[in-house]
C-alpha cells in the first residue's frame, strides 16, 4: 500500500505544473550560485598566486642587486639589499596565504571580509592588497549569492512549497475521504506522501549540492584536506536540513488546518528560524562579547609608534637623508617596545574573537539554519574557525621571521645569498580533520534528534485521528 | 456638503471600520504584531546604542588625533606632512535605522604627504558567521517583515469574501469598486498603523534628540530632519506598493490559497533573491579593478608619469608655472633656497595629485557603473529600490562613504600644500634644517567633511526613486483594475 501511495504521489507531483516550476527555478538558482562560487574561488586562487609570485619576484630582484653590488655596482642606501634591518622591515615583505578550502565553492562564509593574504615585515603584519576584485561593500551587506545561501535560505521555502498542503490539500479537494475509504490508515498515507517528498527533496538537494564541487573540479584536487570527509559531511548537512523542514511540514499538516493557514505557519517558522533567532543571536554575541574598538586602536598604535617613528624618520629617509649606522640596535629596541605596548591590545582582539566564536558554537543549536550555515562554513573552509587557525600559524611564522632578521641585524654583517636562501617561508597546514568531524558531527546529531522529535509528534497527532476527513 | 457626499463618507468609514475590525479580531494579527514590535524595539535600542557608541568613539578619536597632531613637537613642516594625521568619518544622519554598508567599510583615513591612503579600521573583520543572516536592524523589519505582515493581513481580502459568499452582498451595495478597494487598503493600512505609529513616535522622538546624543560630535551629518521626512515618505510609498499588490493579487486570484502562494513567491523573489542576485551579477558584469592593481598603477604612474607625459617633464612644467607665479621664471638661482625647495615640493605634490585623480576617476567610474547596474534591479523588485534609497537617506551607503574619502583627500592636499608653503616662507637659507612648532600645527586647516543635503542624495538615487514611483503607480492601478473586474462567484 505504501508503495502505491508513493508511486501515485510521484505522478501527482510530476503533473503539477507549479511544482515543476518551483523545482526548475530552484535548480537554476543553485546552478547560478555554483557557477558564481567556482568563479570567485578561481579568482581567489589566481589572486594568491599573484601575491606569491610578486613575493618571489621581489626577492629575486634583491638577489640580483646583491650580485650586481658584489660586481661593483653602486649601492642605493635606501634600497640596500645587504642591510638586514632594511630588508626585514621594508624591502622584502613576506606573504602568508590561506588557500581557499576544499569546498570553498559552496560558501563564501567570512572569506570576503577576512584577509586571505597577509603581508609581513619585521615591523608590520597587515592584510595584503587584494589581487582580485573582492566583494563591493554593497555585495557584502546584501550577502553573497552562494550555494550556502541557496540551501540555508531558499531550500526550506522550496520544501515548504512542496509540503504545505501535503494533507490539507487532499482534504480541501475532497480526495482524502476517498483515499481513507480504502484499506489504508491516515498515518500510512501521510508516510507515503512524506517519503515521496523526501525522495524528491533528497534527490534534488544532492544533485544540486554536487553542482558546486563538480563545477570546480580542478580546484578540488589542489587542496590537501581529506576531500571525501568534507563532501560526506556537506551532503549530510544539506540533506538533513531539507528533511528537517519536511518533517516540520508534516507536523504542521497533522494539525488539520487549512492549506493557507499551514503556509502562513510554515513561513512564520521560517522567519523565526532564519531571521529572528539569528538576528537576536548576533545581537547577543555583540552585546556579551563586544569587539574592542578598532577606531581607538588607530590612535593607540600611533601614540605607541609616534616616538619610534619620529626617531626613525632619518633611517627610512624619504628625502635622501642617510641612514644612521648606530640605529640598528636602537631600532630593534624600539620595535620590541612597540610590541610590548600593542601586543596586549592584539591579544584582546584575538581572545574576544575566540569567545565570540565559542558563543556562536553554542547558540547554533537554537536554529537549524545557524547549524547549517556554520556547518557549511566549516566544511567549505570559509569560516571564522579555519581563519583563526591560519592566523595563529601566521603569528608563529611572524615570530620566526622577526627572530631571523634580528639575528642578522645583531650580527652586523651584510646579508649574503645564503641568508636569502635561509629566509623563512610560510606553509599553511590544514586543521586536523578530527576537529571538523567533531564539530559538524554534533550539528548532524542535533538535526537528527530534532527530526526524530518532530516526526514522533506528527505520528502521535495523526494516530489520534483528529484530522480525518472533515473540519 | 451635500447629502450624497455625506452618506458616501459614512459608507466609506463603515467599510474601513469593518476591515479593521476583521483584522483586529484576528488573534494571529496580534501575535505577529507583538513579535514585530518586540523585534523593532530590540533592533532600535541595539541600533541606537551602537550608533551612540560609534559617534562618541569617533568624536573622541578625532579629538585625540588632533591632540597628537598639535603635540607632535618641533619639526620640519615637510617632515610633519610625512608624519601626517588621521581623520575619522562622521556618523551618518540616521545610522540606527539603517546601518547600510557601514559595517563593511573603513572609518578612518591616514593623511600624509605623497599618498592617498584607503580608509581603514572598519569592523567587518570582527564579525562572526552570524553576520551572514544580515543582522537585526529597523531597516530589516521595515523592508522585509512589514511586507510579509501585509501579505498575511491581506492575501484573502477579496478571495475570502468570495469564498464566504459575502462578496455578493458587498457588490449589491452598488458602491464603485475603487471605493471598495480603497476601503480594504485603508483597513490594512490602519492595521499596519496600529503597529507603525507608536514605532514612529518613538523613532521621531529619538531623531529629535539625536544631535545631543551625538555628544557634540561636530561632524555628524546635518539635515537629518529633511532626511527623516524623506525616509518617512519613501517607506510610506513602499508599504503602499505592497498593500496595493496584495489587494491586486487577491482580486485576481482564484482562491485564497493561490493568492497566498503567489504573494509569498513574489516576496521570496523580490526580498530574498533579487537584492543578492543583483549585486552579485553587477559585480560579475561590471567588474572593478582589484585594489592591488589600482595601487600598482598609481605607484607606476607616480614613478614614470601618466601615459604620454613622463614624470620629470610634467613636474618641470608645473614648476615653471609656479616659478612664474612667484616671479622667478628662469631665475631660480636668485630665489631664496627654501622657496625653491618649497616650490619643488609643491610641484611634486601637484603632479602626484594629478596621477591620483586620474586613477581614482577611473575607479569611481567603475564603481558607479556597477552600482547603477545593481540599482537597475529595482525595476523587478521594490525591495531593491527601498534598500538603496533607505541607506542613502540614512547616510550609510557607499556613495556617502566615498564622499567622505574624497573630502579627506581634499583636506590632505590642503594640509600638505599649507605645510610646504610654510617651508618656503620660513625656511630661509636651509629649508631642511628649519623646524616649526606648535604654533604652525595650530594654524593648520581643520577637517570639514562635506555635509550632503537631501537634493544630492535624491540625485544619486534617481533610479531607485523612479523605480519606486513606477511600482507605486503600477500597483495602485493593478489593485484598482483588479477590483473593477472582480468576479462575484
CSV table of C-alpha atoms in Angstrom, one decimal, chain B residues 205-357:
chain,number,residue,atom,x,y,z
B,205,UNK,CA,11.5,61.4,19.5
B,206,UNK,CA,14.9,59.8,19.1
B,207,UNK,CA,15.7,61.7,16.0
B,208,UNK,CA,14.7,64.9,17.7
B,209,UNK,CA,17.2,64.5,20.5
B,210,UNK,CA,19.8,62.8,18.4
B,211,UNK,CA,22.1,65.8,17.8
B,212,UNK,CA,22.6,66.0,21.6
B,213,UNK,CA,23.0,62.3,21.8
B,214,UNK,CA,25.9,62.6,19.3
B,215,UNK,CA,27.8,64.1,22.1
B,216,UNK,CA,28.7,67.3,20.4
B,217,UNK,CA,30.2,65.4,17.6
B,218,UNK,CA,30.5,68.3,15.2
B,219,UNK,CA,30.9,66.2,12.1
B,220,UNK,CA,27.5,64.5,12.4
B,221,UNK,CA,25.8,64.9,9.0
B,222,UNK,CA,23.1,67.6,9.3
B,223,UNK,CA,19.8,67.9,7.5
B,224,UNK,CA,18.6,64.9,9.4
B,225,UNK,CA,15.1,66.4,9.7
B,226,UNK,CA,14.7,66.6,5.9
B,227,UNK,CA,16.2,63.2,5.5
B,228,UNK,CA,13.9,61.7,8.1
B,229,UNK,CA,10.9,63.2,6.4
B,230,UNK,CA,12.0,61.8,3.0
B,231,UNK,CA,12.5,58.4,4.6
B,232,UNK,CA,9.0,58.5,6.0
B,233,UNK,CA,7.7,59.3,2.6
B,234,UNK,CA,9.8,56.6,0.9
B,235,UNK,CA,8.7,53.9,3.4
B,236,UNK,CA,5.1,55.1,3.2
B,237,UNK,CA,5.2,54.6,-0.6
B,238,UNK,CA,6.9,51.3,-0.2
B,239,UNK,CA,4.2,50.0,2.1
B,240,UNK,CA,1.5,51.3,-0.2
B,241,UNK,CA,3.1,49.3,-3.0
B,242,UNK,CA,2.8,46.1,-1.0
B,243,UNK,CA,-0.8,46.9,0.2
B,244,UNK,CA,-1.8,47.5,-3.4
B,245,UNK,CA,0.0,44.5,-4.7
B,246,UNK,CA,-1.6,42.3,-2.1
B,247,UNK,CA,-5.1,43.6,-3.0
B,248,UNK,CA,-4.4,43.2,-6.7
B,249,UNK,CA,-3.3,39.6,-6.4
B,250,UNK,CA,-6.2,38.9,-4.0
B,251,UNK,CA,-8.6,40.2,-6.6
B,252,UNK,CA,-7.1,38.3,-9.5
B,253,UNK,CA,-6.6,35.0,-7.7
B,254,UNK,CA,-8.9,32.0,-7.9
B,255,UNK,CA,-8.6,31.1,-4.3
B,256,UNK,CA,-7.1,32.4,-1.0
B,257,UNK,CA,-4.5,29.7,-1.3
B,258,UNK,CA,-3.5,30.7,-4.8
B,259,UNK,CA,-3.2,34.3,-3.7
B,260,UNK,CA,-1.0,33.4,-0.8
B,261,UNK,CA,1.3,31.2,-2.8
B,262,UNK,CA,1.7,33.9,-5.5
B,263,UNK,CA,2.4,36.6,-2.9
B,264,UNK,CA,4.8,34.6,-0.9
B,265,UNK,CA,6.6,33.6,-4.1
B,266,UNK,CA,6.8,37.3,-5.0
B,267,UNK,CA,8.2,38.2,-1.6
B,268,UNK,CA,10.9,35.5,-1.8
B,269,UNK,CA,11.9,36.6,-5.3
B,270,UNK,CA,11.8,40.4,-4.5
B,271,UNK,CA,13.1,40.5,-1.0
B,272,UNK,CA,15.5,37.5,-0.8
B,273,UNK,CA,16.7,36.6,-4.2
B,274,UNK,CA,16.9,39.8,-6.2
B,275,UNK,CA,19.0,42.0,-3.9
B,276,UNK,CA,21.7,39.4,-3.6
B,277,UNK,CA,21.5,38.3,-7.2
B,278,UNK,CA,21.6,41.9,-8.4
B,279,UNK,CA,24.7,42.9,-6.5
B,280,UNK,CA,26.4,39.6,-7.4
B,281,UNK,CA,25.5,39.8,-11.1
B,282,UNK,CA,26.6,43.5,-11.2
B,283,UNK,CA,30.0,42.6,-9.8
B,284,UNK,CA,30.3,39.9,-12.4
B,285,UNK,CA,29.1,42.0,-15.4
B,286,UNK,CA,30.8,45.3,-14.5
B,287,UNK,CA,33.9,44.1,-12.6
B,288,UNK,CA,36.0,46.6,-10.7
B,289,UNK,CA,39.8,46.7,-10.8
B,290,UNK,CA,41.4,45.0,-7.9
B,291,UNK,CA,42.8,47.0,-5.0
B,292,UNK,CA,46.3,45.8,-5.8
B,293,UNK,CA,46.0,46.8,-9.5
B,294,UNK,CA,44.9,50.4,-8.6
B,295,UNK,CA,47.7,50.7,-6.1
B,296,UNK,CA,50.3,49.3,-8.6
B,297,UNK,CA,49.0,51.6,-11.4
B,298,UNK,CA,49.3,54.7,-9.1
B,299,UNK,CA,52.8,53.7,-7.9
B,300,UNK,CA,53.9,53.2,-11.5
B,301,UNK,CA,52.4,56.4,-12.8
B,302,UNK,CA,54.0,58.3,-9.9
B,303,UNK,CA,57.4,56.8,-10.8
B,304,UNK,CA,57.1,57.2,-14.6
B,305,UNK,CA,54.3,59.7,-15.2
B,306,UNK,CA,50.9,59.3,-16.9
B,307,UNK,CA,50.8,57.8,-20.4
B,308,UNK,CA,52.5,60.2,-22.8
B,309,UNK,CA,53.8,62.6,-20.3
B,310,UNK,CA,57.0,61.5,-18.4
B,311,UNK,CA,57.1,62.3,-14.8
B,312,UNK,CA,60.1,64.7,-15.0
B,313,UNK,CA,58.7,66.6,-17.9
B,314,UNK,CA,55.3,67.2,-16.2
B,315,UNK,CA,57.0,68.2,-12.9
B,316,UNK,CA,59.2,70.7,-14.8
B,317,UNK,CA,56.1,72.2,-16.4
B,318,UNK,CA,54.3,72.6,-13.1
B,319,UNK,CA,57.5,74.0,-11.5
B,320,UNK,CA,57.8,76.6,-14.3
B,321,UNK,CA,54.3,77.6,-13.8
B,322,UNK,CA,54.8,78.0,-10.0
B,323,UNK,CA,58.0,79.9,-10.5
B,324,UNK,CA,56.2,82.3,-12.9
B,325,UNK,CA,53.6,82.9,-10.2
B,326,UNK,CA,56.4,83.8,-7.7
B,327,UNK,CA,58.0,86.0,-10.4
B,328,UNK,CA,61.2,83.9,-10.6
B,329,UNK,CA,60.7,82.3,-14.0
B,330,UNK,CA,64.1,81.4,-15.4
B,331,UNK,CA,65.7,83.0,-12.4
B,332,UNK,CA,65.8,80.1,-9.9
B,333,UNK,CA,69.3,80.9,-8.9
B,334,UNK,CA,68.2,84.2,-7.4
B,335,UNK,CA,65.4,82.6,-5.5
B,336,UNK,CA,65.7,82.0,-1.7
B,337,UNK,CA,66.7,78.3,-1.3
B,338,UNK,CA,63.8,77.4,0.9
B,339,UNK,CA,61.3,79.0,-1.5
B,340,UNK,CA,62.8,76.9,-4.3
B,341,UNK,CA,62.6,73.7,-2.2
B,342,UNK,CA,59.1,74.5,-1.3
B,343,UNK,CA,58.2,75.2,-5.0
B,344,UNK,CA,59.7,71.9,-6.0
B,345,UNK,CA,57.8,70.1,-3.3
B,346,UNK,CA,54.5,71.8,-4.4
B,347,UNK,CA,55.2,70.8,-8.0
B,348,UNK,CA,55.8,67.2,-7.0
B,349,UNK,CA,52.6,67.2,-4.9
B,350,UNK,CA,50.6,68.7,-7.7
B,351,UNK,CA,51.9,66.0,-10.1
B,352,UNK,CA,51.1,63.3,-7.6
B,353,UNK,CA,47.6,64.7,-7.2
B,354,UNK,CA,47.1,64.6,-11.0
B,355,UNK,CA,48.1,61.0,-11.1
B,356,UNK,CA,45.9,60.1,-8.1
B,357,UNK,CA,42.9,61.9,-9.7
